[in-house]
PDB file of C-alpha atoms in Angstrom:
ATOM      1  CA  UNK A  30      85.717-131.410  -6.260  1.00 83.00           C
ATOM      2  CA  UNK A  31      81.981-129.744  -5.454  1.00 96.00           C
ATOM      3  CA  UNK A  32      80.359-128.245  -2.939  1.00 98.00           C
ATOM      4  CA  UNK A  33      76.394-128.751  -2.605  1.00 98.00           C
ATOM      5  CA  UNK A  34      73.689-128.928  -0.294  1.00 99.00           C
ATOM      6  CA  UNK A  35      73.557-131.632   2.281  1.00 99.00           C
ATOM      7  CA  UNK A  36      71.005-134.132   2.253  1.00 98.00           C
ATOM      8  CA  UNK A  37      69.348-136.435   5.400  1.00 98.00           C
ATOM      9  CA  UNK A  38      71.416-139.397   4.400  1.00 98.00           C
ATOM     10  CA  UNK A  39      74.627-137.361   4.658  1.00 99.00           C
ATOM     11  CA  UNK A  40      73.854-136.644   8.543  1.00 98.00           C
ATOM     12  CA  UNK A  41      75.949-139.616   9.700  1.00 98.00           C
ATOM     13  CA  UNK A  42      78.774-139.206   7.960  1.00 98.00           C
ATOM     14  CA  UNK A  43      78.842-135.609   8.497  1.00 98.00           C
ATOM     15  CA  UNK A  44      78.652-136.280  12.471  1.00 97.00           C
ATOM     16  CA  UNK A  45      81.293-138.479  11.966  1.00 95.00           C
ATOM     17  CA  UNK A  46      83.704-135.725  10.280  1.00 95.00           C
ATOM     18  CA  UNK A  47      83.085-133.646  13.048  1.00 94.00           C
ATOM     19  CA  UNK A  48      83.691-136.455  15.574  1.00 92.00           C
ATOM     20  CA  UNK A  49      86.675-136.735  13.852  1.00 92.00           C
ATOM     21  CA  UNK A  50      87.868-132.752  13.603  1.00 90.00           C
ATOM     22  CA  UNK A  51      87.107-132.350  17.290  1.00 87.00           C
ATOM     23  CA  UNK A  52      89.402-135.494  18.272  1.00 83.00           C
ATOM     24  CA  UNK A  53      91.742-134.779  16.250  1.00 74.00           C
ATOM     25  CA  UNK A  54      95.135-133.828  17.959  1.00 66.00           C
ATOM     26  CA  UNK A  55      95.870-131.077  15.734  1.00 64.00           C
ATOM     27  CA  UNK A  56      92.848-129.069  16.245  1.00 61.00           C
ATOM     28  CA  UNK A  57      93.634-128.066  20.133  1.00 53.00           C
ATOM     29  CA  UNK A  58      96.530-126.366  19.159  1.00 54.00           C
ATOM     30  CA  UNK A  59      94.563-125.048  15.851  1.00 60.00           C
ATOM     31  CA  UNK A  60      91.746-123.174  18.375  1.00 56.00           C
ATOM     32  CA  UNK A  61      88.597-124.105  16.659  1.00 68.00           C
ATOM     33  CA  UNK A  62      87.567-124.629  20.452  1.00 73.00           C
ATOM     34  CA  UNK A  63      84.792-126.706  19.423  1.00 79.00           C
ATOM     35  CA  UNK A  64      82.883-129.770  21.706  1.00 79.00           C
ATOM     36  CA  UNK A  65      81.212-132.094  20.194  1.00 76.00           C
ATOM     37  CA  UNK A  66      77.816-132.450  21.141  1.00 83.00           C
ATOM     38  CA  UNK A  67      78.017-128.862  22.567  1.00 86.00           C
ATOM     39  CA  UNK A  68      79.367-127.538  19.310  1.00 87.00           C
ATOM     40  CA  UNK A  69      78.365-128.304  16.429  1.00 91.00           C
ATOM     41  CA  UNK A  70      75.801-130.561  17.992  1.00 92.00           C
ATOM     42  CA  UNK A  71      73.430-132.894  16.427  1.00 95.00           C
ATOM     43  CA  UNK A  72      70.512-131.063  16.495  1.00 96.00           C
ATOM     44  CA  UNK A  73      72.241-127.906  15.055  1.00 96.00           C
ATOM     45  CA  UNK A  74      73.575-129.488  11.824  1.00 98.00           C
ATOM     46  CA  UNK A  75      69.967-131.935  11.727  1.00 98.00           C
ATOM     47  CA  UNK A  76      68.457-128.355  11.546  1.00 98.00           C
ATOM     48  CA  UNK A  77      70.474-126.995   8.862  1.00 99.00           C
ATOM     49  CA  UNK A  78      69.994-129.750   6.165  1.00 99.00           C
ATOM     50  CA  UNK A  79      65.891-129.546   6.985  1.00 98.00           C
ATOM     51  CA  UNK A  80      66.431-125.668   6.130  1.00 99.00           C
ATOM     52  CA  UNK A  81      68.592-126.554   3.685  1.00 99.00           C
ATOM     53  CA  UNK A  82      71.193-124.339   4.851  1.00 99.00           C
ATOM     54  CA  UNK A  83      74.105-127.274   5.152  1.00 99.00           C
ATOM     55  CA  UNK A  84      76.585-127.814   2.361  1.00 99.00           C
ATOM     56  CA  UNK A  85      79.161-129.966   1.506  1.00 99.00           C
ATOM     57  CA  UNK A  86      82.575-130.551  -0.202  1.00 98.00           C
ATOM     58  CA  UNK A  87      83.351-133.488  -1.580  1.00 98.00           C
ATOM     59  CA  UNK A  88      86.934-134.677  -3.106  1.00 94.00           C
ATOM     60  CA  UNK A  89      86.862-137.920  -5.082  1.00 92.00           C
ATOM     61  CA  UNK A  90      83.295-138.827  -3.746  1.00 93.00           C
ATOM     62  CA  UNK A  91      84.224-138.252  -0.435  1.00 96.00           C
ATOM     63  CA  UNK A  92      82.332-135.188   1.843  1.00 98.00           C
ATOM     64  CA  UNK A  93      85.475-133.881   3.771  1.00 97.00           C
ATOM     65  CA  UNK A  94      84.399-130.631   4.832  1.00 97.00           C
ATOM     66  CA  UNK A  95      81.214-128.358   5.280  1.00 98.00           C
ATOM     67  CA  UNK A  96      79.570-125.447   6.510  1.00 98.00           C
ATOM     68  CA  UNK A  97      76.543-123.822   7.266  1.00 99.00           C
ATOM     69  CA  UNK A  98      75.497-120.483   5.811  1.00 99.00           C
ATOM     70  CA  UNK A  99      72.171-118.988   7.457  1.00 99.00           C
ATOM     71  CA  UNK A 100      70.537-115.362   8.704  1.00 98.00           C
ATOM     72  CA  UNK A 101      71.216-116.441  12.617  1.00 96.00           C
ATOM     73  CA  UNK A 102      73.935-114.776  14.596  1.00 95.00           C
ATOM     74  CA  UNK A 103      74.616-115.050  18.325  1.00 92.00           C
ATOM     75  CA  UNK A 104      73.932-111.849  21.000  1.00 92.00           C
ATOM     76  CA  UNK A 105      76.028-109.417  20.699  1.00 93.00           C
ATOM     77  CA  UNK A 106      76.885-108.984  16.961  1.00 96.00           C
ATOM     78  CA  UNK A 107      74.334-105.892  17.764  1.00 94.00           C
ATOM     79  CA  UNK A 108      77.567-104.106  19.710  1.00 93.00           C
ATOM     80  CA  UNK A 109      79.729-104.027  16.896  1.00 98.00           C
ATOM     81  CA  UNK A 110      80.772-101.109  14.831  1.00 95.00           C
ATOM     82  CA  UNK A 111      80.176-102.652  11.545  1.00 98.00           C
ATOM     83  CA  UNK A 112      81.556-101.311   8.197  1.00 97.00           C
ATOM     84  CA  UNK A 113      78.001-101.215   6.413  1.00 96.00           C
ATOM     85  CA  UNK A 114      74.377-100.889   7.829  1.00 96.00           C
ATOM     86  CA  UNK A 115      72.924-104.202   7.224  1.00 96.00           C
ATOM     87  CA  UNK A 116      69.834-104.927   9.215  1.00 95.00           C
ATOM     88  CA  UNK A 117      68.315-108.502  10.228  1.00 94.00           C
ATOM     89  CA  UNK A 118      67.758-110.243   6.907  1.00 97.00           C
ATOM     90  CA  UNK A 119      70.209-108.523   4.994  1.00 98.00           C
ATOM     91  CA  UNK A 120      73.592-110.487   6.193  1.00 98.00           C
ATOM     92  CA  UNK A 121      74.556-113.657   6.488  1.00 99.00           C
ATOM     93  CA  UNK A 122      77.018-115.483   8.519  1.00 98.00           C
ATOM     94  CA  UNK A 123      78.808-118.579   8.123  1.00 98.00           C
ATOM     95  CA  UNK A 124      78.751-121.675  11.256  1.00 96.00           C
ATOM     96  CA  UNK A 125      80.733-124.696  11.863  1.00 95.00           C
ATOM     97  CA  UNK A 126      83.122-124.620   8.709  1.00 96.00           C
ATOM     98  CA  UNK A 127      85.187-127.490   9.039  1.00 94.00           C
ATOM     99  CA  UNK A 128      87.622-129.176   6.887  1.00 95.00           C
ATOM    100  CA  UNK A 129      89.043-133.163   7.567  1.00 94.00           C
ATOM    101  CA  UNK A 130      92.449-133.541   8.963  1.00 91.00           C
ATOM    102  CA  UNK A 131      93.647-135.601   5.869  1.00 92.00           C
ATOM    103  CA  UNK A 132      92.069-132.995   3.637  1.00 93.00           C
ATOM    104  CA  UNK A 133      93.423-130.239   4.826  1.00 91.00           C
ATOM    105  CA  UNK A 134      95.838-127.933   3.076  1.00 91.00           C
ATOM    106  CA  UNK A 135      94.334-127.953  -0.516  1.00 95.00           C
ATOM    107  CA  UNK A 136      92.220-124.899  -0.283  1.00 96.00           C
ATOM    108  CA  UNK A 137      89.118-126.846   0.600  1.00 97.00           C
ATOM    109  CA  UNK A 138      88.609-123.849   3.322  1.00 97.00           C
ATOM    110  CA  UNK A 139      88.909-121.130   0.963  1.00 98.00           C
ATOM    111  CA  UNK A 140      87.198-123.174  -1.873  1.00 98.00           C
ATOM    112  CA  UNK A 141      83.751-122.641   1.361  1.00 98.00           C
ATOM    113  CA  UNK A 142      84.623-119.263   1.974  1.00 99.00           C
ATOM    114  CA  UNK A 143      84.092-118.289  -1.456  1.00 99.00           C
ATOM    115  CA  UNK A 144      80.759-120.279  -2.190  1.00 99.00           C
ATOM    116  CA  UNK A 145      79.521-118.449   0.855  1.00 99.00           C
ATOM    117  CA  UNK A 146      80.813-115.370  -0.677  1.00 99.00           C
ATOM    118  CA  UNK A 147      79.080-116.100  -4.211  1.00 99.00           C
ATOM    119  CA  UNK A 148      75.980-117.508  -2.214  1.00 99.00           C
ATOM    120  CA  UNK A 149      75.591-114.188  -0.472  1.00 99.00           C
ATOM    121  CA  UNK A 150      75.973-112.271  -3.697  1.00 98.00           C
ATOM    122  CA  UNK A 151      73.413-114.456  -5.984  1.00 98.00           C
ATOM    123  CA  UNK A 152      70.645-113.743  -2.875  1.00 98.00           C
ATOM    124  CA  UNK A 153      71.822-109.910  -3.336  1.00 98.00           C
ATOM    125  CA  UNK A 154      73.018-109.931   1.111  1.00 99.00           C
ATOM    126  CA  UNK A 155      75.059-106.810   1.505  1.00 99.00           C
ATOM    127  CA  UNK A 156      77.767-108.639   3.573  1.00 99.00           C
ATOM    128  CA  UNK A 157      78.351-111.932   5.377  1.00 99.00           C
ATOM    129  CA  UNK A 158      79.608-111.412   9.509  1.00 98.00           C
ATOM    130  CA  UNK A 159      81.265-114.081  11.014  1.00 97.00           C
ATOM    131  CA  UNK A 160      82.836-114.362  14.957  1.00 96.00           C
ATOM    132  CA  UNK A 161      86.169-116.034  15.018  1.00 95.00           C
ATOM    133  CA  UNK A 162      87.436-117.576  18.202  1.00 92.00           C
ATOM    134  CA  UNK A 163      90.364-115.484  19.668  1.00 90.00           C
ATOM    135  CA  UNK A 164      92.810-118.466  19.400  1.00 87.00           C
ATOM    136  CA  UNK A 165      92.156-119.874  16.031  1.00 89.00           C
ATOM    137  CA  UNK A 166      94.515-119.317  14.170  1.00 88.00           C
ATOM    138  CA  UNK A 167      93.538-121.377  11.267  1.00 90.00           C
ATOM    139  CA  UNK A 168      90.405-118.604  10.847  1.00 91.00           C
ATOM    140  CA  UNK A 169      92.417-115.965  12.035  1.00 93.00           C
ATOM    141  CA  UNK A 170      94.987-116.625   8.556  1.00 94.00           C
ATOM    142  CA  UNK A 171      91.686-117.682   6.463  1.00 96.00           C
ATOM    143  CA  UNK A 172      88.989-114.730   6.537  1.00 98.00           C
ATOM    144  CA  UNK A 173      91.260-111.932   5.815  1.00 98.00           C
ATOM    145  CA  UNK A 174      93.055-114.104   3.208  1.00 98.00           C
ATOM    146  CA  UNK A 175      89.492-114.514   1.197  1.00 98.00           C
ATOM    147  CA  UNK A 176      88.670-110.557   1.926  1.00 98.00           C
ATOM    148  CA  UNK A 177      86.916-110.365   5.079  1.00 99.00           C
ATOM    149  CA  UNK A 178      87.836-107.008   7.233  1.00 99.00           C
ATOM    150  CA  UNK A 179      89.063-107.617  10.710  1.00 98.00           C
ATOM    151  CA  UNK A 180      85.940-105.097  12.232  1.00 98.00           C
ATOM    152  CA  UNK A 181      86.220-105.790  15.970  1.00 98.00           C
ATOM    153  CA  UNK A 182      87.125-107.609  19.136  1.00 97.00           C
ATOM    154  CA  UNK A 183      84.416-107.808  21.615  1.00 97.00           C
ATOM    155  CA  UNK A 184      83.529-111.030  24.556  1.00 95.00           C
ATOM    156  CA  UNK A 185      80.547-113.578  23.481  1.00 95.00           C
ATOM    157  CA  UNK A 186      79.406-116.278  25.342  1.00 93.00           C
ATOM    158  CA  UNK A 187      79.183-119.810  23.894  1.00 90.00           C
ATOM    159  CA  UNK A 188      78.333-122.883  25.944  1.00 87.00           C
ATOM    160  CA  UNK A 189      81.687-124.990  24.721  1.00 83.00           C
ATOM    161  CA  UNK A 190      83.824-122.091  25.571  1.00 84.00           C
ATOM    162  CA  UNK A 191      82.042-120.125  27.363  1.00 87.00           C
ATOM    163  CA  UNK A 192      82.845-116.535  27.774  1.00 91.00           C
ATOM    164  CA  UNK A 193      85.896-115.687  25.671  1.00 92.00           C
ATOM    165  CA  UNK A 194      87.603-113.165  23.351  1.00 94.00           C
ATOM    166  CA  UNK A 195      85.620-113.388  19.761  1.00 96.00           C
ATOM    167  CA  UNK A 196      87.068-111.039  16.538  1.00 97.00           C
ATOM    168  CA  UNK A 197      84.312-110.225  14.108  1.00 98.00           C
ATOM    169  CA  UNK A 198      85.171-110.414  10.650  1.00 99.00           C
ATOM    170  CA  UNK A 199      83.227-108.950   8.183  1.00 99.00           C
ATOM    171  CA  UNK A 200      82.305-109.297   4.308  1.00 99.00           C
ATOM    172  CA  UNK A 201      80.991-106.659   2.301  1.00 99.00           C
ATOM    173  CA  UNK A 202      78.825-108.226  -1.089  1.00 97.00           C
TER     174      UNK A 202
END
């Protein structure tokens, strides 16, 4: 088991996870919410290994899950009542974290979380934010298990599920 940074000849196979995750007849009822080719889209996660911002776990040689850790956050994270002052630059938040269907249920989620969580506190970040969709409940059971702080409820738009309930987690480093 490791997690690392993605590289340009993981790309395919990486699509191909996600194919999989968003097809997967498990994941309506688990509310990830997620389109493929809306989101996570091509370009997004082509993007993230450039900037070097896309890593990967891999169990017995195999990548079944990722994430992408980065500065950007969608409008509206300025509305919410946050437990620390962290300005532009000083947070980071956590995008597409997905884990295989056949992989799932041996704390590859958690193991993410928690390199985020180390990530954020090598680069001295004061917290990491993250929006949750209202009806996952995988995320919903995840974040607060792995310390985030249930901050807020507020209504973002994104284009695959356009405007909806969002709660904003929140990690303090």
């Amino acid at each position: 088991m490791s997690i690392r940074l993605a590289t340009q000849s993981d790309f395919d196979i990486i699509m191909d996870n996600y194919r999989v995750m968003t097809e997967y007849p498990g994941q309506v009822e688990a509310g990830a919410g997620w389109v493929l080719g809306i989101y996570p889209d091509e370009t997004m996660i082509q993007e993230a290994i450039n900037l070097k911002q896309y890593y990967v776990f891999e169990l017995e040689d195999k990548i079944c899950g990722g994430m992408i850790i980065n500065e950007a956050y969608t409008e509206g994270y300025e509305k919410v009542s946050w437990q620390i002052q962290a300005d532009e630059g000083e947070f980071i938040s956590i995008h597409a974290l997905g884990v295989m269907p056949n992989a799932r249920g041996k704390g590859i989620a958690k193991a993410l979380v928690q390199f985020a969580q180390a990530y954020g506190n090598k680069r001295n970040y004061k917290a990491i934010r993250i929006d949750v969709y209202g009806v996952n409940r995988a995320g919903k059971k995840l974040y607060p298990a792995t310390g985030f702080v249930l901050v807020d409820t507020i209504e973002l738009y994104y284009e695959d599920t356009g405007l909806a309930e969002y709660l904003m987690y929140e990690y303090i480093i």
